[in-house]
Amino acid sequence: MSGLARGAGVAELVTRARDGQPRAVARLITLVENEAPELREVMARLAPHTGHAYVVGLTGSPGVGKSTTTSALITAYRRAGLRVGVLAVDPSSPFSGGALLGDRVRMGEHVTDPGVYIRSMATRGHLGGLAWAAPQAVRVLDAAGCDVVLVETVGVGQSEVDIASQADTTVVLLAPGMGDGVQAAKAGILEVGDVFVVNKADRDGADATVRELQHMLGLGAPRAPEDWRPSVVKTVAARGEGVDDVTAALGRHRDWLTAHGALAARRARRAAREIETLALTALRRRMADLRGDHRLAALAERVAAGATDPYAAADELLAGLTGRAEGGARGVD
C-alpha cells in the first residue's frame, strides 16, 4: 500500500491510534491530508469509534489571540482530566503547500503532554478558514479518544465561516482596540457564534466592545424563550484570566444542545455536508476525466450545430457519469 509502505497496515494503525499513540494518530491524519488510497479503509475502521468528542471551533480576525486562547483552553480541559485534540489550521506555504504559521509553536507548553495532540494543517487553497481535510481529521482525533477537539481556524473575515458547519459549538473571538473589529464581524461571523469572547480585556475599550457586541446580538432575529442566547465573556488569555468562564459557557451550550436535540441535528448536518462534498468531488473528478472523451466532444458538436440545447446535453452527460460503476470519492478511489 502506497501510504503505508514502510510500516503498519491500516488495521494496526487504527488500533494504535485508538490506544492513544501519537505517531499512529499523526500517520492517519497524514493519510487524510494526502488523500491516500487507504483513506476509505481508514474511515470505515474509524467509524464505529466516532461521535464522542465535543468539537469546539474558534474563529476571529487575525490578532485577537486565537492560539493563546486555544492554549488556555487546553490547560483548563486538561485540569479537568479530559483528553484534548487540536487542529490549528494555517495558511499554506506557496512553496511547499504546508502549514505556514505553525500555531503549535504557541502551544509549546503542551507538546510533551500525552493527553494532548496538536496538529497544524494547511488550508491548501481551501476558502472558509478551514482545510479540506479538517472534517476527517476531526474523525481521527475523535476515534483516538479525545474528549474535546479544538479547531482553530485561519484568521478570517466576514465570509469565511465554515467552522460553524464543522463544530458543535463555535467560539468567536474579538479584541478591543482592533478598529472596526465588531463591525467587520457583524456581516458574517457574528451570525455563527454560540459563545463570544472579548480577549485582551485588560486593554482600554474592552467594556465598550462588550456593550457593542451585546447590542448587536440584541438586534438579531427574535428568539423564543427556549432558544440559545449567545454568551459574551471577557478574557485575558495570556494570563489565563476568564478562561474558566469560557469553559463554563461552552458547557452550558453543550447542555442546551443535548437537551433540545440540537447536538444530534448539528452532527447530522455536518455528516450530510461531508457526504455532499465527497460526492461532488468525485463527480468533478469524473468530469475532468472526460476531457478529450468522445461523448463530451459529440455532445459539444450537437450543441454547436443546434441539434440539442446545453441543458439537455448536460443531462445526458450527467446520466452517463452517474451510471458509471467505476470511480469514487476524493482520496478514497
mmCIF file of C-alpha atoms in Angstrom:
data_model
loop_
_atom_site.group_PDB
_atom_site.id
_atom_site.type_symbol
_atom_site.label_atom_id
_atom_site.label_comp_id
_atom_site.label_asym_id
_atom_site.label_seq_id
_atom_site.Cartn_x
_atom_site.Cartn_y
_atom_site.Cartn_z
ATOM 1 C CA MET A 1 0.000 0.000 0.000
ATOM 2 C CA SER A 2 1.473 3.331 -1.063
ATOM 3 C CA GLY A 3 0.833 5.341 2.077
ATOM 4 C CA LEU A 4 1.917 2.577 4.450
ATOM 5 C CA ALA A 5 4.799 1.021 2.559
ATOM 6 C CA ARG A 6 7.234 1.386 5.426
ATOM 7 C CA GLY A 7 5.086 0.488 8.386
ATOM 8 C CA ALA A 8 1.928 -0.947 9.861
ATOM 9 C CA GLY A 9 -1.220 -1.660 7.880
ATOM 10 C CA VAL A 10 -4.415 0.290 8.343
ATOM 11 C CA ALA A 11 -5.912 -2.060 10.932
ATOM 12 C CA GLU A 12 -2.806 -1.886 13.109
ATOM 13 C CA LEU A 13 -2.548 1.884 12.718
ATOM 14 C CA VAL A 14 -6.148 2.332 13.800
ATOM 15 C CA THR A 15 -5.594 0.069 16.804
ATOM 16 C CA ARG A 16 -2.524 2.072 17.824
ATOM 17 C CA ALA A 17 -4.379 5.343 17.358
ATOM 18 C CA ARG A 18 -7.235 4.032 19.499
ATOM 19 C CA ASP A 19 -4.625 3.310 22.160
ATOM 20 C CA GLY A 20 -3.612 6.964 22.009
ATOM 21 C CA GLN A 21 -0.239 6.527 20.313
ATOM 22 C CA PRO A 22 0.640 9.958 18.836
ATOM 23 C CA ARG A 23 2.631 8.567 15.904
ATOM 24 C CA ALA A 24 -0.301 6.454 14.768
ATOM 25 C CA VAL A 25 -2.658 9.429 15.029
ATOM 26 C CA ALA A 26 -0.177 11.531 13.059
ATOM 27 C CA ARG A 27 0.110 8.942 10.294
ATOM 28 C CA LEU A 28 -3.658 8.603 9.976
ATOM 29 C CA ILE A 29 -4.069 12.373 9.640
ATOM 30 C CA THR A 30 -1.278 12.400 7.068
ATOM 31 C CA LEU A 31 -3.223 9.796 5.068
ATOM 32 C CA VAL A 32 -6.212 12.157 5.246
ATOM 33 C CA GLU A 33 -4.205 15.179 4.102
ATOM 34 C CA ASN A 34 -2.572 13.261 1.270
ATOM 35 C CA GLU A 35 -5.871 11.725 0.077
ATOM 36 C CA ALA A 36 -4.189 8.335 0.250
ATOM 37 C CA PRO A 37 -5.716 5.257 -1.413
ATOM 38 C CA GLU A 38 -6.084 3.716 2.055
ATOM 39 C CA LEU A 39 -8.372 6.509 3.230
ATOM 40 C CA ARG A 40 -11.607 4.618 2.537
ATOM 41 C CA GLU A 41 -10.473 1.729 4.735
ATOM 42 C CA VAL A 42 -9.241 4.148 7.423
ATOM 43 C CA MET A 43 -12.627 5.879 7.642
ATOM 44 C CA ALA A 44 -14.508 2.566 7.637
ATOM 45 C CA ARG A 45 -12.448 1.258 10.556
ATOM 46 C CA LEU A 46 -12.720 4.530 12.497
ATOM 47 C CA ALA A 47 -16.480 4.982 12.037
ATOM 48 C CA PRO A 48 -17.641 2.732 14.926
ATOM 49 C CA HIS A 49 -15.440 4.684 17.338
ATOM 50 C CA THR A 50 -16.565 8.223 16.456
ATOM 51 C CA GLY A 51 -19.285 10.533 17.755
ATOM 52 C CA HIS A 52 -17.977 11.017 21.305
ATOM 53 C CA ALA A 53 -15.732 14.098 21.094
ATOM 54 C CA TYR A 54 -17.098 17.585 21.709
ATOM 55 C CA VAL A 55 -15.915 19.717 18.786
ATOM 56 C CA VAL A 56 -15.280 23.400 19.534
ATOM 57 C CA GLY A 57 -14.406 25.805 16.727
ATOM 58 C CA LEU A 58 -12.501 29.007 17.411
ATOM 59 C CA THR A 59 -12.511 31.789 14.855
ATOM 60 C CA GLY A 60 -11.933 35.518 14.650
ATOM 61 C CA SER A 61 -9.871 38.163 12.947
ATOM 62 C CA PRO A 62 -6.065 37.956 12.979
ATOM 63 C CA GLY A 63 -4.512 39.277 16.168
ATOM 64 C CA VAL A 64 -7.352 38.546 18.586
ATOM 65 C CA GLY A 65 -5.416 35.771 20.324
ATOM 66 C CA LYS A 66 -6.914 32.572 18.932
ATOM 67 C CA SER A 67 -3.825 30.445 19.546
ATOM 68 C CA THR A 68 -3.293 31.867 23.039
ATOM 69 C CA THR A 69 -6.950 31.203 23.870
ATOM 70 C CA THR A 70 -6.707 27.683 22.460
ATOM 71 C CA SER A 71 -3.666 27.015 24.636
ATOM 72 C CA ALA A 72 -5.504 28.337 27.708
ATOM 73 C CA LEU A 73 -8.499 26.109 26.951
ATOM 74 C CA ILE A 74 -6.192 23.095 26.650
ATOM 75 C CA THR A 75 -4.886 23.864 30.143
ATOM 76 C CA ALA A 76 -8.410 24.165 31.536
ATOM 77 C CA TYR A 77 -9.658 20.943 29.971
ATOM 78 C CA ARG A 78 -6.559 19.004 30.980
ATOM 79 C CA ARG A 79 -7.039 20.237 34.546
ATOM 80 C CA ALA A 80 -10.479 18.638 34.341
ATOM 81 C CA GLY A 81 -8.896 15.343 33.274
ATOM 82 C CA LEU A 82 -10.043 15.437 29.650
ATOM 83 C CA ARG A 83 -8.029 14.381 26.617
ATOM 84 C CA VAL A 84 -7.719 17.185 24.096
ATOM 85 C CA GLY A 85 -7.065 17.218 20.368
ATOM 86 C CA VAL A 86 -6.230 20.410 18.486
ATOM 87 C CA LEU A 87 -6.355 21.164 14.771
ATOM 88 C CA ALA A 88 -4.686 24.504 14.112
ATOM 89 C CA VAL A 89 -5.476 25.464 10.530
ATOM 90 C CA ASP A 90 -2.875 27.749 8.965
ATOM 91 C CA PRO A 91 -2.415 29.429 5.597
ATOM 92 C CA SER A 92 -0.481 27.330 3.093
ATOM 93 C CA SER A 93 3.106 27.903 2.157
ATOM 94 C CA PRO A 94 3.222 28.987 -1.510
ATOM 95 C CA PHE A 95 6.287 26.761 -1.942
ATOM 96 C CA SER A 96 5.620 23.502 -0.091
ATOM 97 C CA GLY A 97 1.862 23.688 0.382
ATOM 98 C CA GLY A 98 2.385 23.018 4.088
ATOM 99 C CA ALA A 99 1.173 24.996 7.088
ATOM 100 C CA LEU A 100 2.820 28.414 7.040
ATOM 101 C CA LEU A 101 2.470 29.727 10.580
ATOM 102 C CA GLY A 102 2.682 26.525 12.610
ATOM 103 C CA ASP A 103 0.435 27.552 15.526
ATOM 104 C CA ARG A 104 1.812 24.606 17.515
ATOM 105 C CA VAL A 105 4.740 26.885 18.375
ATOM 106 C CA ARG A 106 2.418 28.990 20.538
ATOM 107 C CA MET A 107 1.186 25.882 22.339
ATOM 108 C CA GLY A 108 4.637 24.531 23.131
ATOM 109 C CA GLU A 109 3.879 24.005 26.800
ATOM 110 C CA HIS A 110 1.505 21.164 25.883
ATOM 111 C CA VAL A 111 3.734 19.321 23.417
ATOM 112 C CA THR A 112 5.022 16.791 25.950
ATOM 113 C CA ASP A 113 1.607 16.137 27.494
ATOM 114 C CA PRO A 114 0.432 12.642 26.406
ATOM 115 C CA GLY A 115 -3.168 13.764 26.916
ATOM 116 C CA VAL A 116 -2.885 16.436 24.214
ATOM 117 C CA TYR A 117 -2.482 16.024 20.463
ATOM 118 C CA ILE A 118 -1.780 19.155 18.401
ATOM 119 C CA ARG A 119 -1.684 19.206 14.623
ATOM 120 C CA SER A 120 -1.172 22.144 12.276
ATOM 121 C CA MET A 121 -2.968 21.779 8.943
ATOM 122 C CA ALA A 122 -2.608 23.870 5.810
ATOM 123 C CA THR A 123 -5.640 25.257 4.003
ATOM 124 C CA ARG A 124 -4.051 24.318 0.641
ATOM 125 C CA GLY A 125 -6.135 26.975 -1.047
ATOM 126 C CA HIS A 126 -9.453 25.999 0.545
ATOM 127 C CA LEU A 127 -11.510 29.066 1.423
ATOM 128 C CA GLY A 128 -13.651 29.379 4.519
ATOM 129 C CA GLY A 129 -10.927 29.362 7.178
ATOM 130 C CA LEU A 130 -10.572 25.571 7.246
ATOM 131 C CA ALA A 131 -8.547 22.902 5.484
ATOM 132 C CA TRP A 132 -10.356 20.471 3.158
ATOM 133 C CA ALA A 133 -9.160 17.580 5.303
ATOM 134 C CA ALA A 134 -10.336 19.074 8.623
ATOM 135 C CA PRO A 135 -13.625 17.117 8.984
ATOM 136 C CA GLN A 136 -11.934 13.749 8.510
ATOM 137 C CA ALA A 137 -9.003 14.764 10.714
ATOM 138 C CA VAL A 138 -11.547 15.533 13.438
ATOM 139 C CA ARG A 139 -12.871 11.989 12.979
ATOM 140 C CA VAL A 140 -9.374 10.618 13.561
ATOM 141 C CA LEU A 141 -8.986 12.575 16.815
ATOM 142 C CA ASP A 142 -12.482 11.585 17.922
ATOM 143 C CA ALA A 143 -11.785 7.887 17.351
ATOM 144 C CA ALA A 144 -8.401 8.245 19.060
ATOM 145 C CA GLY A 145 -10.169 9.012 22.320
ATOM 146 C CA CYS A 146 -10.098 12.796 22.507
ATOM 147 C CA ASP A 147 -12.882 14.110 24.739
ATOM 148 C CA VAL A 148 -12.626 17.605 23.272
ATOM 149 C CA VAL A 149 -11.379 18.638 19.825
ATOM 150 C CA LEU A 150 -10.483 22.309 19.411
ATOM 151 C CA VAL A 151 -10.419 23.514 15.797
ATOM 152 C CA GLU A 152 -8.674 26.851 15.385
ATOM 153 C CA THR A 153 -9.300 28.475 12.017
ATOM 154 C CA VAL A 154 -7.184 30.763 9.917
ATOM 155 C CA GLY A 155 -7.768 34.407 10.868
ATOM 156 C CA VAL A 156 -10.964 35.111 8.992
ATOM 157 C CA GLY A 157 -13.119 37.906 7.686
ATOM 158 C CA GLN A 158 -16.824 38.236 7.063
ATOM 159 C CA SER A 159 -17.424 35.377 4.650
ATOM 160 C CA GLU A 160 -15.084 32.685 5.971
ATOM 161 C CA VAL A 161 -17.425 30.998 8.431
ATOM 162 C CA ASP A 162 -17.143 27.315 7.501
ATOM 163 C CA ILE A 163 -16.282 26.468 11.095
ATOM 164 C CA ALA A 164 -19.941 26.915 12.072
ATOM 165 C CA SER A 165 -20.850 23.880 9.970
ATOM 166 C CA GLN A 166 -17.986 21.769 11.336
ATOM 167 C CA ALA A 167 -18.216 22.371 15.099
ATOM 168 C CA ASP A 168 -20.685 21.535 17.857
ATOM 169 C CA THR A 169 -20.032 24.961 19.373
ATOM 170 C CA THR A 170 -18.478 27.961 17.620
ATOM 171 C CA VAL A 171 -16.476 30.498 19.595
ATOM 172 C CA VAL A 172 -15.941 33.907 18.013
ATOM 173 C CA LEU A 173 -13.055 35.925 19.425
ATOM 174 C CA LEU A 174 -12.734 39.702 19.298
ATOM 175 C CA ALA A 175 -10.423 42.177 20.969
ATOM 176 C CA PRO A 176 -10.713 45.854 21.898
ATOM 177 C CA GLY A 177 -8.634 48.356 20.000
ATOM 178 C CA MET A 178 -8.930 46.400 16.744
ATOM 179 C CA GLY A 179 -10.587 49.275 14.910
ATOM 180 C CA ASP A 180 -13.807 48.077 13.325
ATOM 181 C CA GLY A 181 -13.453 44.528 14.653
ATOM 182 C CA VAL A 182 -17.098 44.159 15.664
ATOM 183 C CA GLN A 183 -18.287 45.927 12.520
ATOM 184 C CA ALA A 184 -16.225 43.552 10.391
ATOM 185 C CA ALA A 185 -17.707 40.609 12.242
ATOM 186 C CA LYS A 186 -21.353 41.572 12.070
ATOM 187 C CA ALA A 187 -21.923 40.730 8.406
ATOM 188 C CA GLY A 188 -20.749 37.147 8.705
ATOM 189 C CA ILE A 189 -19.029 35.838 11.799
ATOM 190 C CA LEU A 190 -21.475 37.434 14.212
ATOM 191 C CA GLU A 191 -24.292 35.221 13.000
ATOM 192 C CA VAL A 192 -22.421 31.961 13.561
ATOM 193 C CA GLY A 193 -21.132 32.436 17.107
ATOM 194 C CA ASP A 194 -22.542 30.437 20.025
ATOM 195 C CA VAL A 195 -20.091 31.952 22.502
ATOM 196 C CA PHE A 196 -18.334 35.305 22.055
ATOM 197 C CA VAL A 197 -15.036 36.042 23.762
ATOM 198 C CA VAL A 198 -13.638 39.547 24.093
ATOM 199 C CA ASN A 199 -9.981 38.716 24.627
ATOM 200 C CA LYS A 200 -7.241 41.106 25.798
ATOM 201 C CA ALA A 201 -9.827 42.586 28.140
ATOM 202 C CA ASP A 202 -7.116 44.404 30.087
ATOM 203 C CA ARG A 203 -6.946 46.893 27.226
ATOM 204 C CA ASP A 204 -8.870 50.148 27.122
ATOM 205 C CA GLY A 205 -12.208 49.805 25.422
ATOM 206 C CA ALA A 206 -12.941 46.227 26.479
ATOM 207 C CA ASP A 207 -16.195 47.123 28.241
ATOM 208 C CA ALA A 208 -17.282 49.226 25.258
ATOM 209 C CA THR A 209 -16.604 46.271 22.932
ATOM 210 C CA VAL A 210 -18.720 44.007 25.143
ATOM 211 C CA ARG A 211 -21.584 46.514 25.167
ATOM 212 C CA GLU A 212 -21.445 46.978 21.407
ATOM 213 C CA LEU A 213 -21.377 43.235 20.882
ATOM 214 C CA GLN A 214 -24.326 42.666 23.189
ATOM 215 C CA HIS A 215 -26.247 45.420 21.444
ATOM 216 C CA MET A 216 -25.609 43.919 18.028
ATOM 217 C CA LEU A 217 -26.646 40.463 19.221
ATOM 218 C CA GLY A 218 -29.843 42.010 20.512
ATOM 219 C CA LEU A 219 -30.608 43.355 17.045
ATOM 220 C CA GLY A 220 -30.738 39.876 15.563
ATOM 221 C CA ALA A 221 -33.800 37.801 14.815
ATOM 222 C CA PRO A 222 -36.237 37.451 17.739
ATOM 223 C CA ARG A 223 -35.576 34.405 19.914
ATOM 224 C CA ALA A 224 -38.082 32.192 21.652
ATOM 225 C CA PRO A 225 -37.579 31.712 25.413
ATOM 226 C CA GLU A 226 -36.124 28.255 24.849
ATOM 227 C CA ASP A 227 -33.635 29.383 22.183
ATOM 228 C CA TRP A 228 -29.933 29.635 22.913
ATOM 229 C CA ARG A 229 -28.761 33.145 23.687
ATOM 230 C CA PRO A 230 -25.050 33.575 22.895
ATOM 231 C CA SER A 231 -22.818 34.275 25.875
ATOM 232 C CA VAL A 232 -20.304 37.131 25.904
ATOM 233 C CA VAL A 233 -17.217 36.539 28.032
ATOM 234 C CA LYS A 234 -14.183 38.715 28.757
ATOM 235 C CA THR A 235 -10.728 37.112 28.980
ATOM 236 C CA VAL A 236 -7.061 37.848 29.195
ATOM 237 C CA ALA A 237 -6.000 34.519 27.779
ATOM 238 C CA ALA A 238 -2.286 35.231 28.057
ATOM 239 C CA ARG A 239 -2.720 35.257 31.840
ATOM 240 C CA GLY A 240 -5.433 32.630 31.977
ATOM 241 C CA GLU A 241 -7.997 35.135 33.237
ATOM 242 C CA GLY A 242 -11.620 34.437 32.353
ATOM 243 C CA VAL A 243 -10.851 31.059 30.760
ATOM 244 C CA ASP A 244 -12.954 29.201 33.323
ATOM 245 C CA ASP A 245 -15.847 31.456 32.315
ATOM 246 C CA VAL A 246 -15.326 30.377 28.709
ATOM 247 C CA THR A 247 -15.368 26.671 29.564
ATOM 248 C CA ALA A 248 -18.476 27.256 31.682
ATOM 249 C CA ALA A 249 -20.198 28.963 28.735
ATOM 250 C CA LEU A 250 -19.171 26.085 26.478
ATOM 251 C CA GLY A 251 -20.561 23.624 28.987
ATOM 252 C CA ARG A 252 -23.879 25.472 29.126
ATOM 253 C CA HIS A 253 -24.133 25.458 25.354
ATOM 254 C CA ARG A 254 -23.363 21.750 25.149
ATOM 255 C CA ASP A 255 -26.034 21.049 27.771
ATOM 256 C CA TRP A 256 -28.530 23.153 25.810
ATOM 257 C CA LEU A 257 -27.673 21.353 22.576
ATOM 258 C CA THR A 258 -28.193 17.975 24.226
ATOM 259 C CA ALA A 259 -31.408 18.949 25.993
ATOM 260 C CA HIS A 260 -33.010 20.303 22.810
ATOM 261 C CA GLY A 261 -31.810 17.567 20.446
ATOM 262 C CA ALA A 262 -29.733 20.141 18.594
ATOM 263 C CA LEU A 263 -26.415 18.342 19.072
ATOM 264 C CA ALA A 264 -27.539 15.310 17.074
ATOM 265 C CA ALA A 265 -29.091 17.595 14.447
ATOM 266 C CA ARG A 266 -25.862 19.589 14.049
ATOM 267 C CA ARG A 267 -23.821 16.444 13.697
ATOM 268 C CA ALA A 268 -26.234 15.038 11.119
ATOM 269 C CA ARG A 269 -25.948 18.263 9.093
ATOM 270 C CA ARG A 270 -22.181 18.047 9.402
ATOM 271 C CA ALA A 271 -22.217 14.473 8.087
ATOM 272 C CA ALA A 272 -24.535 15.474 5.243
ATOM 273 C CA ARG A 273 -22.178 18.276 4.249
ATOM 274 C CA GLU A 274 -19.220 15.883 4.308
ATOM 275 C CA ILE A 275 -21.054 13.316 2.162
ATOM 276 C CA GLU A 276 -22.087 16.019 -0.291
ATOM 277 C CA THR A 277 -18.525 17.318 -0.529
ATOM 278 C CA LEU A 278 -17.150 13.848 -1.243
ATOM 279 C CA ALA A 279 -19.838 13.125 -3.822
ATOM 280 C CA LEU A 280 -19.358 16.446 -5.630
ATOM 281 C CA THR A 281 -15.605 15.993 -5.626
ATOM 282 C CA ALA A 282 -15.973 12.529 -7.148
ATOM 283 C CA LEU A 283 -18.265 13.968 -9.804
ATOM 284 C CA ARG A 284 -15.770 16.737 -10.600
ATOM 285 C CA ARG A 285 -13.044 14.138 -10.917
ATOM 286 C CA ARG A 286 -15.115 12.164 -13.410
ATOM 287 C CA MET A 287 -15.853 15.375 -15.300
ATOM 288 C CA ALA A 288 -12.116 16.065 -15.510
ATOM 289 C CA ASP A 289 -11.621 12.575 -16.901
ATOM 290 C CA LEU A 290 -13.927 13.484 -19.780
ATOM 291 C CA ARG A 291 -11.541 15.967 -21.335
ATOM 292 C CA GLY A 292 -10.922 14.500 -24.736
ATOM 293 C CA ASP A 293 -13.644 11.875 -24.210
ATOM 294 C CA HIS A 294 -15.656 11.246 -27.397
ATOM 295 C CA ARG A 295 -19.007 11.581 -25.594
ATOM 296 C CA LEU A 296 -18.317 15.133 -24.459
ATOM 297 C CA ALA A 297 -16.939 16.060 -27.882
ATOM 298 C CA ALA A 298 -20.005 14.596 -29.610
ATOM 299 C CA LEU A 299 -22.389 16.460 -27.330
ATOM 300 C CA ALA A 300 -20.461 19.688 -27.880
ATOM 301 C CA GLU A 301 -20.758 19.290 -31.643
ATOM 302 C CA ARG A 302 -24.511 18.719 -31.355
ATOM 303 C CA VAL A 303 -24.984 21.823 -29.227
ATOM 304 C CA ALA A 304 -22.847 23.918 -31.580
ATOM 305 C CA ALA A 305 -24.894 22.672 -34.563
ATOM 306 C CA GLY A 306 -28.184 23.472 -32.837
ATOM 307 C CA ALA A 307 -29.215 19.832 -32.751
ATOM 308 C CA THR A 308 -29.729 19.980 -28.987
ATOM 309 C CA ASP A 309 -29.543 22.539 -26.190
ATOM 310 C CA PRO A 310 -26.862 22.777 -23.469
ATOM 311 C CA TYR A 311 -29.247 21.723 -20.691
ATOM 312 C CA ALA A 312 -30.302 18.547 -22.472
ATOM 313 C CA ALA A 313 -26.665 17.795 -23.271
ATOM 314 C CA ALA A 314 -25.684 18.315 -19.645
ATOM 315 C CA ASP A 315 -28.480 15.994 -18.501
ATOM 316 C CA GLU A 316 -27.283 13.321 -20.922
ATOM 317 C CA LEU A 317 -23.696 13.729 -19.775
ATOM 318 C CA LEU A 318 -24.644 13.520 -16.086
ATOM 319 C CA ALA A 319 -26.751 10.424 -16.717
ATOM 320 C CA GLY A 320 -23.707 8.768 -18.229
ATOM 321 C CA LEU A 321 -21.454 9.854 -15.373
ATOM 322 C CA THR A 322 -23.714 8.727 -12.552
ATOM 323 C CA GLY A 323 -24.327 5.418 -14.298
ATOM 324 C CA ARG A 324 -20.660 4.500 -14.276
ATOM 325 C CA ALA A 325 -19.688 1.898 -11.741
ATOM 326 C CA GLU A 326 -16.049 2.891 -11.514
ATOM 327 C CA GLY A 327 -14.670 5.928 -9.668
ATOM 328 C CA GLY A 328 -15.094 7.057 -6.092
ATOM 329 C CA ALA A 329 -14.870 9.910 -3.665
ATOM 330 C CA ARG A 330 -11.793 12.094 -3.414
ATOM 331 C CA GLY A 331 -8.970 10.307 -1.703
ATOM 332 C CA VAL A 332 -10.859 7.028 -1.445
ATOM 333 C CA ASP A 333 -10.717 5.612 -5.006
#
